[in-house]
Short mmCIF file of C-alpha atoms in Angstrom, two decimals:
data_model
loop_
_atom_site.label_atom_id
_atom_site.label_comp_id
_atom_site.label_asym_id
_atom_site.label_seq_id
_atom_site.Cartn_x
_atom_site.Cartn_y
_atom_site.Cartn_z
CA LEU A 1 185.74 48.61 -282.92
CA LEU A 2 183.55 49.02 -279.85
CA ASP A 3 184.84 45.74 -278.41
CA GLU A 4 188.43 46.89 -278.92
CA ARG A 5 187.72 50.18 -277.18
CA GLU A 6 186.00 48.36 -274.33
CA ALA A 7 188.96 46.01 -273.93
CA ALA A 8 191.37 48.94 -273.84
CA ALA A 9 189.29 50.91 -271.30
CA PRO A 10 190.62 50.95 -267.72
CA ASP A 11 189.13 48.88 -264.90
CA GLU A 12 186.28 50.39 -262.94
CA PRO A 13 186.09 50.08 -259.14
CA LEU A 14 182.90 48.87 -257.52
CA ALA A 15 181.14 52.00 -256.27
CA LEU A 16 177.73 52.92 -254.91
CA ALA A 17 177.30 55.33 -257.84
CA THR A 18 177.77 52.46 -260.31
CA VAL A 19 175.20 50.28 -258.54
CA ALA A 20 172.73 53.18 -258.49
CA ARG A 21 173.28 54.11 -262.13
CA ARG A 22 172.71 50.55 -263.34
CA ASN A 23 169.72 49.71 -261.15
CA LEU A 24 167.73 52.83 -260.28
CA PRO A 25 165.57 55.02 -262.58
CA ASP A 26 167.24 58.10 -264.09
CA ASP A 27 164.41 60.37 -262.95
CA PHE A 28 164.98 59.31 -259.34
CA LEU A 29 168.75 59.82 -259.60
CA HIS A 30 168.26 63.35 -260.93
CA LEU A 31 166.15 64.35 -257.95
CA ALA A 32 167.38 62.26 -255.02
CA GLY A 33 170.14 63.11 -252.58
CA PRO A 34 173.01 60.77 -251.59
CA GLU A 35 171.20 59.42 -248.53
CA ASP A 36 168.02 58.68 -250.50
CA ILE A 37 170.06 56.89 -253.17
CA ALA A 38 171.87 54.79 -250.56
CA ARG A 39 168.55 53.79 -248.97
CA ALA A 40 167.09 52.87 -252.38
CA VAL A 41 170.10 50.71 -253.23
CA ALA A 42 169.81 48.91 -249.89
CA LYS A 43 166.24 47.86 -250.82
CA LEU A 44 167.25 46.21 -254.12
CA ASP A 45 166.82 42.46 -254.35
CA GLN A 46 168.01 42.12 -257.97
CA VAL A 47 171.28 43.84 -258.94
CA ARG A 48 172.79 44.09 -262.43
CA LEU A 49 176.47 44.91 -262.67
CA ASP A 50 177.31 43.04 -265.87
CA ARG A 51 179.75 44.63 -268.35
CA CYS A 52 180.97 47.23 -265.87
CA ARG A 53 184.71 46.48 -266.29
CA LEU A 54 184.89 45.42 -262.63
CA ALA A 55 188.21 43.80 -261.72
CA SER A 56 187.14 43.20 -258.12
CA PHE A 57 183.99 43.08 -256.03
CA ALA A 58 186.03 44.30 -253.08
CA GLY A 59 188.17 47.39 -253.13
CA PRO A 60 188.62 51.03 -252.13
CA GLY A 61 185.66 52.21 -254.21
CA MET A 62 183.17 50.82 -251.69
CA SER A 63 183.88 50.18 -248.03
CA ILE A 64 183.03 46.85 -246.39
CA GLU A 65 180.28 48.53 -244.36
CA THR A 66 178.74 50.11 -247.47
CA ARG A 67 178.86 46.83 -249.40
CA ARG A 68 177.15 44.95 -246.59
CA ALA A 69 174.45 47.60 -246.25
CA SER A 70 173.91 47.80 -250.01
CA PHE A 71 173.66 44.08 -250.78
CA ALA A 72 172.02 42.69 -247.63
CA ASN A 73 168.69 42.04 -249.42
CA VAL A 74 170.02 40.91 -252.81
CA THR A 75 168.78 37.51 -254.00
CA ALA A 76 170.01 37.71 -257.63
CA LEU A 77 173.32 39.23 -258.73
CA TYR A 78 174.53 39.61 -262.33
CA LEU A 79 178.32 40.02 -262.68
CA GLN A 80 178.88 38.45 -266.10
CA ARG A 81 181.33 39.90 -268.64
CA ASN A 82 183.51 41.74 -266.17
CA ARG A 83 187.21 41.27 -265.37
CA LEU A 84 187.03 39.43 -262.06
CA THR A 85 189.89 37.08 -261.20
CA SER A 86 188.55 36.07 -257.78
CA THR A 87 185.26 36.15 -255.89
CA GLU A 88 186.66 38.20 -253.01
CA GLY A 89 183.79 40.19 -251.49
CA ILE A 90 181.13 37.84 -252.87
CA ASP A 91 180.49 36.05 -249.60
CA GLY A 92 177.79 35.10 -247.15
CA THR A 93 178.42 38.09 -244.90
CA THR A 94 177.94 40.59 -247.73
CA LEU A 95 175.21 38.67 -249.58
CA PRO A 96 173.39 36.55 -246.96
CA LYS A 97 170.24 36.07 -249.10
CA LEU A 98 171.86 35.40 -252.48
CA ARG A 99 170.27 32.55 -254.49
CA PHE A 100 171.18 33.40 -258.11
CA LEU A 101 174.69 34.39 -259.24
CA ALA A 102 175.92 34.99 -262.81
CA LEU A 103 179.72 35.07 -263.16
CA GLN A 104 180.24 33.84 -266.71
CA GLY A 105 182.78 35.45 -269.00
CA ASN A 106 185.19 36.69 -266.34
CA ALA A 107 188.77 35.51 -265.70
CA LEU A 108 188.22 33.71 -262.40
CA VAL A 109 191.03 31.68 -260.90
CA SER A 110 189.82 31.55 -257.29
CA ILE A 111 186.20 31.12 -256.13
CA ALA A 112 186.97 30.31 -252.50
CA THR A 113 184.39 32.68 -250.98
CA LEU A 114 181.42 31.11 -252.78
CA GLY A 115 181.33 28.34 -250.19
CA THR A 116 179.97 30.83 -247.66
CA LEU A 117 176.85 31.55 -249.76
CA ARG A 118 174.62 29.09 -247.90
CA LYS A 119 171.44 29.87 -249.89
CA LEU A 120 172.98 29.88 -253.37
CA ALA A 121 170.94 27.66 -255.70
CA LEU A 122 171.70 28.81 -259.26
CA LEU A 123 175.29 29.50 -260.34
CA ASP A 124 176.77 30.21 -263.77
CA LEU A 125 180.58 30.03 -263.97
CA SER A 126 180.82 29.35 -267.70
CA ASP A 127 183.62 30.76 -269.87
CA ASN A 128 186.06 31.32 -267.02
CA VAL A 129 188.94 29.66 -268.84
CA PRO A 130 191.55 30.19 -266.07
CA LEU A 131 189.41 28.20 -263.61
CA ALA A 132 191.37 25.03 -264.33
CA ALA A 133 191.85 23.37 -260.93
CA LEU A 134 189.07 20.87 -260.28
CA ASP A 135 189.86 20.66 -256.57
CA GLU A 136 189.41 24.45 -256.36
CA LEU A 137 185.97 24.12 -257.93
CA VAL A 138 184.84 21.13 -255.86
CA GLY A 139 186.15 22.53 -252.60
CA SER A 140 184.68 26.01 -253.04
CA LEU A 141 181.04 25.45 -254.00
CA PRO A 142 178.29 25.54 -251.36
CA SER A 143 176.31 22.32 -250.93
CA SER A 144 173.09 24.26 -251.62
CA VAL A 145 173.81 24.58 -255.38
CA ARG A 146 171.09 22.96 -257.50
CA TYR A 147 171.74 24.32 -260.98
CA LEU A 148 175.35 24.77 -262.10
CA THR A 149 176.97 25.73 -265.41
CA CYS A 150 180.74 25.53 -265.91
CA VAL A 151 180.98 25.10 -269.69
CA GLY A 152 184.15 26.74 -270.98
CA CYS A 153 186.07 26.55 -267.70
CA GLY A 154 189.48 24.89 -267.86
CA CYS A 155 188.54 22.07 -265.48
CA ALA A 156 185.30 21.33 -267.35
CA SER A 157 187.09 21.12 -270.69
CA ASN A 158 190.07 18.99 -269.71
CA ASP A 159 189.51 17.04 -266.49
CA VAL A 160 187.98 13.59 -266.94
CA ASP A 161 186.73 13.53 -263.35
CA TYR A 162 184.95 16.88 -263.65
CA ARG A 163 181.30 15.77 -263.76
CA GLU A 164 181.74 12.78 -261.45
CA ALA A 165 183.43 14.89 -258.79
CA LEU A 166 180.75 17.59 -258.81
CA VAL A 167 177.85 15.11 -258.78
CA ALA A 168 179.43 13.20 -255.90
CA SER A 169 180.19 16.27 -253.79
CA LEU A 170 177.06 18.43 -254.30
CA PRO A 171 174.09 16.60 -252.72
CA GLU A 172 171.45 19.09 -253.96
CA LEU A 173 172.69 19.25 -257.58
CA LYS A 174 169.84 18.68 -260.06
CA ARG A 175 171.35 19.90 -263.32
CA LEU A 176 174.94 20.35 -264.46
CA ASP A 177 175.84 22.07 -267.75
CA GLY A 178 172.32 21.60 -269.07
CA ALA A 179 172.07 17.87 -268.30
CA ASP A 180 169.95 16.41 -265.51
CA VAL A 181 171.66 14.58 -262.66
CA THR A 182 169.94 11.22 -262.21
CA ARG A 183 169.95 9.01 -259.15
CA GLY A 184 171.85 6.37 -261.10
CA GLU A 185 174.52 8.85 -262.10
CA ARG A 186 174.88 10.07 -258.52
CA LYS A 187 175.22 6.52 -257.23
CA ALA A 188 177.91 5.72 -259.82
CA ALA A 189 179.77 8.96 -259.14
CA MET A 190 179.84 8.35 -255.40
CA ALA A 191 180.98 4.77 -255.93
CA ALA A 192 183.82 6.05 -258.11
CA PHE A 193 185.03 8.11 -255.17
CA GLY A 194 184.55 5.37 -252.58
CA GLU A 195 181.25 6.66 -251.22
CA ASP A 196 177.91 4.91 -250.73
CA LEU A 197 174.67 6.70 -251.65
CA ASP A 198 172.61 5.14 -248.83
CA SER A 199 175.17 6.05 -246.17
CA GLU A 200 175.42 9.52 -247.66
CA GLU A 201 171.66 9.98 -247.28
CA GLU A 202 171.98 9.00 -243.62
CA GLU A 203 174.80 11.52 -243.22
CA GLU A 204 172.63 14.21 -244.82
CA GLU A 205 169.90 13.56 -242.25
CA ASP A 206 172.48 13.87 -239.47
CA ALA A 207 173.72 17.10 -241.01
CA LYS A 208 170.21 18.55 -241.11
CA GLU A 209 169.81 17.87 -237.43
CA GLY A 210 173.21 19.20 -236.41
CA ALA A 211 175.85 20.77 -238.64
CA GLU A 212 177.33 20.60 -242.12
CA GLY A 213 180.11 18.20 -241.20
CA ALA A 214 178.81 15.32 -243.33
CA ASP A 215 178.95 17.28 -246.58
CA THR A 216 182.36 18.69 -245.74
CA ALA A 217 183.67 15.20 -244.98
CA VAL A 218 182.36 13.77 -248.26
CA ARG A 219 183.82 16.65 -250.22
CA SER A 220 187.21 16.20 -248.57
CA ARG A 221 187.16 12.50 -249.46
CA VAL A 222 186.25 13.30 -253.06
CA ILE A 223 189.14 15.74 -253.36
CA GLY A 224 191.43 13.18 -251.74
CA SER A 225 190.30 10.51 -254.19
CA MET A 226 191.03 12.87 -257.06
CA GLY A 227 194.60 13.08 -255.84
CA GLU A 228 194.83 9.30 -255.54
CA LYS A 229 193.79 8.96 -259.16
CA ASN A 230 196.79 11.13 -260.10
CA VAL A 231 194.78 13.23 -262.53
CA ALA A 232 197.03 16.12 -263.51
CA THR A 233 195.63 19.64 -263.44
CA PRO A 234 195.43 20.82 -267.06
CA SER A 235 197.28 23.88 -268.19
CA VAL A 236 195.24 27.01 -268.86
CA SER A 237 194.49 27.58 -272.53
CA ALA A 238 193.23 30.74 -274.25
CA GLY A 239 189.25 30.85 -274.86
CA ASP A 240 166.51 43.92 -267.09
CA GLU A 241 164.11 44.57 -265.82
CA ALA A 242 162.12 41.82 -267.53
CA ARG A 243 164.68 39.23 -266.48
CA SER A 244 164.39 40.43 -262.88
CA ARG A 245 160.68 39.69 -262.97
CA GLU A 246 161.45 36.17 -264.20
CA ILE A 247 164.05 35.53 -261.51
CA ARG A 248 161.80 36.95 -258.79
CA THR A 249 159.05 34.58 -259.89
CA MET A 250 161.44 31.64 -260.03
CA LEU A 251 163.07 32.06 -256.60
CA PRO A 252 160.05 30.91 -254.53
CA MET A 253 160.00 27.72 -256.58
CA LEU A 254 163.47 26.90 -255.31
CA GLU A 255 162.23 27.26 -251.75
CA ASP A 256 159.28 24.93 -252.39
CA PRO A 257 160.24 21.88 -254.48
CA THR A 258 156.58 20.75 -254.55
CA MET A 259 155.48 23.81 -256.51
CA ASP A 260 154.08 23.16 -260.00
CA THR A 261 157.14 24.07 -262.07
CA ALA A 262 155.33 23.93 -265.39
CA ARG A 263 152.70 26.39 -264.19
CA VAL A 264 155.34 28.80 -262.91
CA VAL A 265 157.36 28.71 -266.12
CA GLU A 266 154.30 29.09 -268.35
CA SER A 267 153.30 32.19 -266.41
CA LEU A 268 156.57 33.96 -267.16
CA THR A 269 156.01 36.50 -269.97
CA THR A 270 158.53 39.00 -271.29
CA ASP A 271 157.86 41.94 -273.60
CA VAL A 272 161.32 43.47 -273.97
CA ILE A 273 160.44 45.85 -276.81
CA GLY A 274 157.45 47.21 -274.92
CA THR A 275 159.54 47.71 -271.81
CA MET A 276 162.21 49.59 -273.76
CA ASP A 277 159.60 51.74 -275.54
CA ILE A 278 158.23 52.82 -272.17
CA ARG A 279 161.76 53.50 -270.97
CA ALA A 280 162.49 55.49 -274.13
CA ASP A 281 159.43 57.68 -273.55
CA ASP A 282 160.56 58.32 -269.98
CA LEU A 283 164.03 59.32 -271.15
CA ARG A 284 162.64 61.67 -273.81
CA SER A 285 160.36 63.33 -271.26
CA THR A 286 163.27 63.82 -268.89
CA ALA A 287 165.40 65.32 -271.67
CA ARG A 288 162.68 67.78 -272.67
CA ARG A 289 162.03 68.85 -269.09
CA LEU A 290 165.70 69.39 -268.28
CA ALA A 291 166.78 70.88 -271.60
CA GLY A 292 163.66 72.79 -272.61
CA ASP A 293 163.05 70.75 -275.78
CA ASP A 294 166.55 71.58 -276.98
CA ALA A 295 167.13 69.60 -280.21
CA ASP A 296 170.71 68.68 -279.40
CA ALA A 297 169.76 67.36 -275.98
CA ASP A 298 166.96 65.29 -277.50
CA ALA A 299 169.35 63.86 -280.09
CA THR A 300 171.75 62.91 -277.32
CA MET A 301 168.94 61.24 -275.45
CA GLU A 302 167.96 59.33 -278.60
CA ALA A 303 171.51 57.99 -278.76
CA ARG A 304 171.26 56.91 -275.13
CA VAL A 305 167.97 55.16 -275.87
CA ARG A 306 169.53 53.26 -278.79
CA ALA A 307 172.50 52.27 -276.64
CA ALA A 308 170.16 51.12 -273.88
CA ARG A 309 168.22 49.01 -276.41
CA ARG A 310 171.43 47.31 -277.55
CA ARG A 311 172.50 46.58 -273.97
CA GLN A 312 169.03 45.25 -273.13
CA ALA A 313 168.98 42.97 -276.16
CA ALA A 314 172.47 41.65 -275.38
CA SER A 315 171.57 41.02 -271.74
CA MET A 316 168.38 39.18 -272.67
CA ARG A 317 170.14 36.98 -275.23
CA GLU A 318 172.87 36.21 -272.73
CA ALA A 319 170.43 35.52 -269.89
CA ASP A 320 168.44 33.10 -272.06
CA ALA A 321 171.60 31.25 -273.05
CA MET A 322 172.90 31.30 -269.50
CA MET A 323 169.85 29.97 -267.65
CA PRO A 324 166.93 29.08 -270.00
CA PHE A 325 163.86 28.56 -267.88
CA ASP A 326 162.53 25.60 -269.82
CA GLU A 327 165.53 23.65 -268.56
CA PHE A 328 164.06 23.74 -265.05
CA LEU A 329 161.31 21.46 -266.36
CA GLY A 330 163.73 18.53 -266.86
CA GLY A 331 162.69 15.20 -265.38
CA SER A 332 158.95 16.02 -265.26
CA ASP A 333 157.84 13.09 -267.44
CA GLY A 334 157.03 11.01 -264.39
CA GLU A 335 159.46 8.19 -265.09
CA GLY A 336 161.20 8.74 -261.80
CA GLU A 337 164.74 8.99 -263.16
CA GLY A 338 165.54 12.48 -261.85
CA VAL A 339 167.04 12.90 -258.38
#
């Protein structure tokens, strides 16, 4: 019944008030003025906007200037389970530091702006059934992507060239849909599209010294080869706080590939129930202070606490399924197969 009501509810525009409500403490919001709230939002580096019924990340609810000021420091952005059909507004100008992006469970058709996210390393696009054009996917992803999930997208389900094309065109890709990308697989994928791994490595060195032309050229050739193979585009068929601590700990590892991954992962500990109990106590204290221990107000706050617990549990389950941290340990057995 709740899912049906949620589906029937109208779209919500992206607004500063929504960002603040989802990511700042209630006590602060009760006391702070608009300018203080705007400054606090601008300092956020992890932003949760999942399940907000957003149909667009760009729109009249938040001006371009406000978006750029609000998201300039964001490194991790959660937008799963919304109603997005394109990634308009999710770009390198608005989110110059973004490294983690969750977009699963939307209705994306176009992801063209993602190519401007030059620091993006972890991307989840799973369960976007309308994303059926493989050339759209290959041509839109930034070369910085290391961990990618597209399970449940139209192109991943139906296009035989899907994995080959992504492995050949994304030089930094280490894991795709939960499976490691090996050097042998990369070599075979590049050969399938008329590329040579050794010459590609030389091009990458040239690109590091100058521009990104080498990667763009390889990607264009991959897309061209897809057309030469005459593979038809399939038709579309029907189909936080604790996590923020984990992501914040993980991001430096992506900057330093020599870091001991096992040690980092083992140090990540999450006590969701304890976190929610503390949050519940804070909410009860706020209710009593504002309502003078009024029983009805306290009952309402209890309902909010229960709802917050359900949302927290759902987010944690979804985050674990989306990007389980033990998967970052792949290829650590010392056999030298991983890229």
